[in-house]
Coordinates of C-alpha atoms in Angstrom, one line a residue:
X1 CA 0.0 0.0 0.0
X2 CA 1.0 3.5 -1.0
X3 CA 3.9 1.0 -2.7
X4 CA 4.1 -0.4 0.7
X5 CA 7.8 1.0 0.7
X6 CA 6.7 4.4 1.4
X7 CA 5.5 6.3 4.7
X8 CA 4.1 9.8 5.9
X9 CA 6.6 9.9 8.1
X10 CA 10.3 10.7 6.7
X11 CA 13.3 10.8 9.2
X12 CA 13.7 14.1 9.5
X13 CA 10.4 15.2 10.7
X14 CA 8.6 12.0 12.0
X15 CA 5.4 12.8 13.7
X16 CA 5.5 12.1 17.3
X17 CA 2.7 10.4 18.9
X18 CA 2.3 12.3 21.8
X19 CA -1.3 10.5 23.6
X20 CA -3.4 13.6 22.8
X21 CA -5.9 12.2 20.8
X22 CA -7.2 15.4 19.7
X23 CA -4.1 17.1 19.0
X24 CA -2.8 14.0 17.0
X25 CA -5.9 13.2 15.3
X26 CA -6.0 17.2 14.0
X27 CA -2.5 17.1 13.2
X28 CA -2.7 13.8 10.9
X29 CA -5.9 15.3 9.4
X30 CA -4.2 18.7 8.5
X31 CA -3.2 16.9 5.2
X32 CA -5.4 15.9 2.2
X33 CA -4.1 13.1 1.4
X34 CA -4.4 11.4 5.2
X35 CA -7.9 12.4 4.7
X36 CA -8.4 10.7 1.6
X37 CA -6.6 7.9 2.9
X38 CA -9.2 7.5 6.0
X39 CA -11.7 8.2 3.3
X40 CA -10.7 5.2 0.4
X41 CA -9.8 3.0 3.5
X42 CA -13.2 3.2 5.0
X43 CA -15.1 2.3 1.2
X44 CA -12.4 -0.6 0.9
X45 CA -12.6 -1.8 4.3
X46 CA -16.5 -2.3 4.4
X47 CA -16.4 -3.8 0.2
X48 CA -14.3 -6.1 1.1
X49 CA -15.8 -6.7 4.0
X50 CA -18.7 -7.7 3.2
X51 CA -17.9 -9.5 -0.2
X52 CA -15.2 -11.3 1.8
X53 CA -17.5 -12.8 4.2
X54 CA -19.4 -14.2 1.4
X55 CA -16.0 -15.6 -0.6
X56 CA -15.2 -17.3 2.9
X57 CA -18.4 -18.9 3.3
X58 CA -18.5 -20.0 -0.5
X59 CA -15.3 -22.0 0.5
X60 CA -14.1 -19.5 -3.1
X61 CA -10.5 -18.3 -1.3
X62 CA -9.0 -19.6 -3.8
X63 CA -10.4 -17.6 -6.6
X64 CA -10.8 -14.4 -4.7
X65 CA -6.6 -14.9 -4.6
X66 CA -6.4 -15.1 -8.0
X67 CA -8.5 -12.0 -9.5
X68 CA -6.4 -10.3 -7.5
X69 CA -3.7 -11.6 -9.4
X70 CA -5.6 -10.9 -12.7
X71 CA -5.5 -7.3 -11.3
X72 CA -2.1 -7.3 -11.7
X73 CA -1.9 -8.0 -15.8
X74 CA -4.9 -5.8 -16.5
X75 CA -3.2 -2.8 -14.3
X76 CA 0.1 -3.6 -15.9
X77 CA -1.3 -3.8 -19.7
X78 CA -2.7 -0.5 -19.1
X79 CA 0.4 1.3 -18.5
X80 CA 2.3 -0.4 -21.3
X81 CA -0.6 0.4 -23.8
X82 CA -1.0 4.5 -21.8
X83 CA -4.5 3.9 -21.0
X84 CA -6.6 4.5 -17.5
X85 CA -5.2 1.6 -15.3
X86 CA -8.7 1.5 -14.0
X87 CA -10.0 0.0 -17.3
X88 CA -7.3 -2.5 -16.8
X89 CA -7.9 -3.2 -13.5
X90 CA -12.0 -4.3 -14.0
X91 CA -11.4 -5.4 -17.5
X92 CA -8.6 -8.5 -16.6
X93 CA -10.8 -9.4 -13.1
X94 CA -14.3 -9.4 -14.8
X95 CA -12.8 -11.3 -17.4
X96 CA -11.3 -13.7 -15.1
X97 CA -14.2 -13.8 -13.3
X98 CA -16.4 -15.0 -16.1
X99 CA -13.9 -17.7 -17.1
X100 CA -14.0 -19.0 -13.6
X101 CA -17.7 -18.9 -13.5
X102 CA -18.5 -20.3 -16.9
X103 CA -15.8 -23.6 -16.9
X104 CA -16.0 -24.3 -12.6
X105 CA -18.5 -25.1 -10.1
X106 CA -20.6 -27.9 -11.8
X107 CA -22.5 -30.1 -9.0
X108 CA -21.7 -31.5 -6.1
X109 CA -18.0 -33.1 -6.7
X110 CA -17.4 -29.2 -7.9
X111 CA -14.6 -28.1 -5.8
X112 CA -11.4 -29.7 -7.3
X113 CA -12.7 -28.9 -10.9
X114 CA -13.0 -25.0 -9.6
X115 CA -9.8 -25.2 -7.9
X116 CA -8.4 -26.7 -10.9
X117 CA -10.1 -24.3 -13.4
X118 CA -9.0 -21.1 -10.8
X119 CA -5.3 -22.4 -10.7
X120 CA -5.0 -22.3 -14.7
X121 CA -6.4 -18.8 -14.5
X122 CA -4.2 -17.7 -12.3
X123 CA -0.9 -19.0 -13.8
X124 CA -2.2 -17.4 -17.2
X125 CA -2.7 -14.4 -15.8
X126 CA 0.6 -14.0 -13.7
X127 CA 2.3 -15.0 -17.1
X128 CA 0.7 -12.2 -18.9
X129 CA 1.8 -9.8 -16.2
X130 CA 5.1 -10.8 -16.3
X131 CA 5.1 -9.8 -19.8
X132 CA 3.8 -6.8 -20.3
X133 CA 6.0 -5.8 -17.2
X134 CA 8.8 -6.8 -19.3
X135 CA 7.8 -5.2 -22.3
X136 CA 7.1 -2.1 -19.9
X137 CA 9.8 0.5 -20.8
X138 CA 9.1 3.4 -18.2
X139 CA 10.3 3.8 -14.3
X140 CA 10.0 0.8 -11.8
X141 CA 7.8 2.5 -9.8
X142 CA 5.0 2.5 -12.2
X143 CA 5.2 -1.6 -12.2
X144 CA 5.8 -1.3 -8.7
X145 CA 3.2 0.8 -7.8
X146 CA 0.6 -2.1 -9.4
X147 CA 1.5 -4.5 -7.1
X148 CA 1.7 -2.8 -3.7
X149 CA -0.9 0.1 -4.8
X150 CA -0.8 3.9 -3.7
X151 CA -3.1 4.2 -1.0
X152 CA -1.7 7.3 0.8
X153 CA -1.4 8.9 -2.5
X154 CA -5.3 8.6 -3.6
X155 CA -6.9 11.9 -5.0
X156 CA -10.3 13.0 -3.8
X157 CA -11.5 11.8 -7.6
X158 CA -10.3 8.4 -6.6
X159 CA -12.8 8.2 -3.3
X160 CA -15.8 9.6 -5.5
X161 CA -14.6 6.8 -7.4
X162 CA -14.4 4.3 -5.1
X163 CA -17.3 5.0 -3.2
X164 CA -19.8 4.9 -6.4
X165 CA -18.3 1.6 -7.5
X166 CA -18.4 0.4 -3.3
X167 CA -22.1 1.7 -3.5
X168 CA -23.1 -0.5 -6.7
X169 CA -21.5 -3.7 -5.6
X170 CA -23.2 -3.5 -2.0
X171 CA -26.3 -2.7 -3.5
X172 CA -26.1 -5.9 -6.0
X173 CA -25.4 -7.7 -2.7
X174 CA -27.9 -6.3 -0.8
X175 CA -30.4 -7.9 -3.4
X176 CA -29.0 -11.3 -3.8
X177 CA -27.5 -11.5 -0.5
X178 CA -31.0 -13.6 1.1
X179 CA -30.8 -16.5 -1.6
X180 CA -27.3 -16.0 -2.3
X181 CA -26.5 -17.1 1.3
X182 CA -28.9 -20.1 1.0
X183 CA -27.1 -21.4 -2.1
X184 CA -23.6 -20.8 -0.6
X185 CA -25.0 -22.7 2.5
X186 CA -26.8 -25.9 1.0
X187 CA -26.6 -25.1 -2.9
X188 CA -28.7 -28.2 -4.0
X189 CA -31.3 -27.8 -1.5
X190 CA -31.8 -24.2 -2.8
X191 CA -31.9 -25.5 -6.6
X192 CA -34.6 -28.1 -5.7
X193 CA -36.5 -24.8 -4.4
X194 CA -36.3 -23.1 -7.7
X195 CA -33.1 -20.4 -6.6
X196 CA -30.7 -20.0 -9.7
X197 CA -27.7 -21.4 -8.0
X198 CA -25.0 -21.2 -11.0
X199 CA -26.7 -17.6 -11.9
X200 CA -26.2 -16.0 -8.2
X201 CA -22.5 -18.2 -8.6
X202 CA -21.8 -15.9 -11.6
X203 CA -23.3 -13.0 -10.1
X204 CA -21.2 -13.0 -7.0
X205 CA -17.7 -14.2 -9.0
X206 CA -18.5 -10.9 -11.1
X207 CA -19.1 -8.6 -7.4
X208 CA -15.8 -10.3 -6.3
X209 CA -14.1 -9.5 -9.7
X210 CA -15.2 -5.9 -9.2
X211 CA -14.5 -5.4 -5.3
X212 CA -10.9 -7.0 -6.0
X213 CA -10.7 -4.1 -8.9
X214 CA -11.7 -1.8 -6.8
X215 CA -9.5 -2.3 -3.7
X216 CA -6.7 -3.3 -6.1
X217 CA -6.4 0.5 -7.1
X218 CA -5.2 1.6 -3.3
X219 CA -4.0 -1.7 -1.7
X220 CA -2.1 -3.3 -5.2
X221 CA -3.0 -6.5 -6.1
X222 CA -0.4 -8.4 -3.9
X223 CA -2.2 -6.9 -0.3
X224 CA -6.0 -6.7 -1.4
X225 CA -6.4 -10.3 -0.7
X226 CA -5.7 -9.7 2.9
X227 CA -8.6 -7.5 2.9
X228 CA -10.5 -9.8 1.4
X229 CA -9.9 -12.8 3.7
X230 CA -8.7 -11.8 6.9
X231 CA -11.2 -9.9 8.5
X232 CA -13.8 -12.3 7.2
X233 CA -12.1 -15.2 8.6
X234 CA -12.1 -14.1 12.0
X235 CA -15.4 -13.0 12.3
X236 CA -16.8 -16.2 11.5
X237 CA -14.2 -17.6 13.7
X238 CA -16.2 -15.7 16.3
X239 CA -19.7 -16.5 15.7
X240 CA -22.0 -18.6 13.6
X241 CA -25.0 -16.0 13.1
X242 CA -24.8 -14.5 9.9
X243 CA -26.1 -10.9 10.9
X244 CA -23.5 -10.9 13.8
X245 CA -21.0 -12.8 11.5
X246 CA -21.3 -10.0 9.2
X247 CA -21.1 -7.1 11.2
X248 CA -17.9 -7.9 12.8
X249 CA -16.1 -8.4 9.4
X250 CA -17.0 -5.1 8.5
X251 CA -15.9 -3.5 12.2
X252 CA -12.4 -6.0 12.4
X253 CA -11.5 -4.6 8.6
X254 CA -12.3 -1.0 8.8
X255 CA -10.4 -1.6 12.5
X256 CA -7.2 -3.2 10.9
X257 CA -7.4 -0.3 8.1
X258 CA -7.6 2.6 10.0
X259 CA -5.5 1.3 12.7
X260 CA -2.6 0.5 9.7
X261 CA -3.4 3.7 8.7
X262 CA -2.6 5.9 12.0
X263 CA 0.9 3.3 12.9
X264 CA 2.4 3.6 9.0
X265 CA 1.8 7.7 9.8
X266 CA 4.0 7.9 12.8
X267 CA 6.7 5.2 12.2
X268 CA 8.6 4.7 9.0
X269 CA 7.7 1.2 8.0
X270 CA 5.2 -0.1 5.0
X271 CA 1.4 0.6 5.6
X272 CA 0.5 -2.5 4.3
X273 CA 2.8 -4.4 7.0
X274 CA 0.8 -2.7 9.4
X275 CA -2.5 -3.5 8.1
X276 CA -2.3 -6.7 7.4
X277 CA -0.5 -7.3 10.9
X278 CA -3.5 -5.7 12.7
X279 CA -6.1 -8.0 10.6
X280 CA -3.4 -11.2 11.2
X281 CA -3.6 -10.2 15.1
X282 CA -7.2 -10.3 15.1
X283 CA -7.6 -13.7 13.8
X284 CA -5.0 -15.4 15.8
X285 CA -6.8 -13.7 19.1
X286 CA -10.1 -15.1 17.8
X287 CA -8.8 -18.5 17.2
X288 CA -7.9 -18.2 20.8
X289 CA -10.6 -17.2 22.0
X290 CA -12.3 -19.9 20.5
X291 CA -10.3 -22.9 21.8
X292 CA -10.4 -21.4 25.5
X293 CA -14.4 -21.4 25.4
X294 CA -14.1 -24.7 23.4
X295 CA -12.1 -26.0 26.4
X296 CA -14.4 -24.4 29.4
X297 CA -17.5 -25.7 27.4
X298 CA -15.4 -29.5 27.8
X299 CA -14.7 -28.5 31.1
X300 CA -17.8 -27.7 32.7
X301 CA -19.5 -31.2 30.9
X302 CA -20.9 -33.1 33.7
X303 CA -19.9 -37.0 33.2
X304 CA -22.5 -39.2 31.5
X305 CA -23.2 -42.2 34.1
X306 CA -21.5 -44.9 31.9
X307 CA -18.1 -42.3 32.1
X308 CA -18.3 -42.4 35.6
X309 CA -18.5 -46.1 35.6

């Protein structure tokens, strides 16, 4: 993130935290681009989110991983060829997306066909990167910049941006999120009660190709998957109720985000260390959390009369 080699915070004048919240939080917000920052990393946070939760549940890591690899040609093709890297970013993971969708997921045995399917995609579409960064003939950085993104150097365009694509995909979501949750859940149960299983499978590889795009822009397409998983990941570590389940991806993302966010402004390390750290700390805490009240639960068992015997 913001070519995860770069910091606000250079060693001459390094911000000093100094524990007044206000003082520091007016200080950090005195410049545009920490404000857009905040701004891109709230949209981000909650998109992925939110279509993370679902990617976790649809067992679909695996592909999410590899559109944002696509990410990584289409953004790349676009600065060989001098034409919006945006283009390039939707383009190669709506592409890869329908590819995905159209030759994986057929019945129940459809897992290692998928995997298969997602694995050829991906290796296609690091082998196209690879090219057209070798046929690249400009600055490093530029190449660079793809894979570890520029999120501390986002314009106030790029959050309008940001926030009308954020607004479209969670609106899709919000639609199809009822039946699509009963046909990640028990898929051939919901065919056999009329919902169009490999339709809302399309529909949501398509939402995923476009989140990925989208978060691809700020995050590069090596970090976005940590957005993607992470946060999700824990939460339903946490709890099983979807609602609840839901809500806390949200809360632990925009959390690990913003908190990345604040560290990566007062020490001179990579943002995206930070960020992801935070998220990684949250899930090992949850898992945790999670064997302790597995082991209490054992714990406080009272003996069947057969184990007493």
């Amino acid at each position: 993130m913001a070519t995860d080699v770069i910091s606000l915070a250079s060693d001459a004048t390094s911000p000093v935290f100094s524990w007044n919240l206000l003082a520091d939080f007016q200080d950090m917000w005195s410049y545009l681009s920490m404000v857009n920052a905040f701004r891109a990393g709230l949209v981000v946070a909650v998109v992925c989110a939110v279509v993370g939760w679902f990617m976790v549940l649809r067992r679909q890591t695996f592909a999410g991983h590899t559109l944002s690899v696509a990410a990584f040609p289409g953004a790349s093709l676009a600065v060989l060829a001098g034409f919006s890297t945006s283009l390039g970013y939707f383009g190669f993971c709506t592409a890869a997306a329908l590819v995905i969708a159209a030759l994986g997921r057929r019945g129940r045995e459809s897992g290692a066909e998928e995997s298969a399917v997602t694995g050829t995609v991906q290796a296609f579409a690091l082998a196209c990167g690879y090219l057209f960064i070798s046929l690249y003939k400009g600055l490093l950085e530029g190449p660079t910049a793809l894979l570890f993104g520029e999120f501390l150097g986002i314009t106030t365009g790029q959050v309008v941006t940001l926030a009308v694509i954020g607004a479209v995909v969670l609106a899709v979501l919000a639609v199809i999120g009822r039946p699509l949750l009963f046909a990640s859940v028990d898929p051939e149960v919901a065919a056999g009660r009329g919902v169009p299983v490999r339709l809302l499978g399309t529909l949501f590889l398509v939402l995923l190709g476009a989140a990925t795009a989208e978060a691809s822009q700020i995050t590069g397409t090596l970090l976005v998957f940590a957005l993607m998983v992470i946060p999700a990941a824990t939460a339903q570590q946490l709890t099983a109720r979807p609602g609840l389940s839901l809500l806390l991806s949200v809360l632990l993302g925009l959390a690990a985000c913003w908190a990345g966010l604040i560290a990566a402004y007062y020490q001179p390390y990579p943002l995206g260390f930070f960020v992801t750290g935070f998220a990684f700390a949250a899930f090992v805490l949850a898992h945790l959390f999670r064997f302790a009240r597995e082991a209490v639960g054992r714990a406080g068992t009272p003996l069947a009369i057969g184990d007493a015997a």
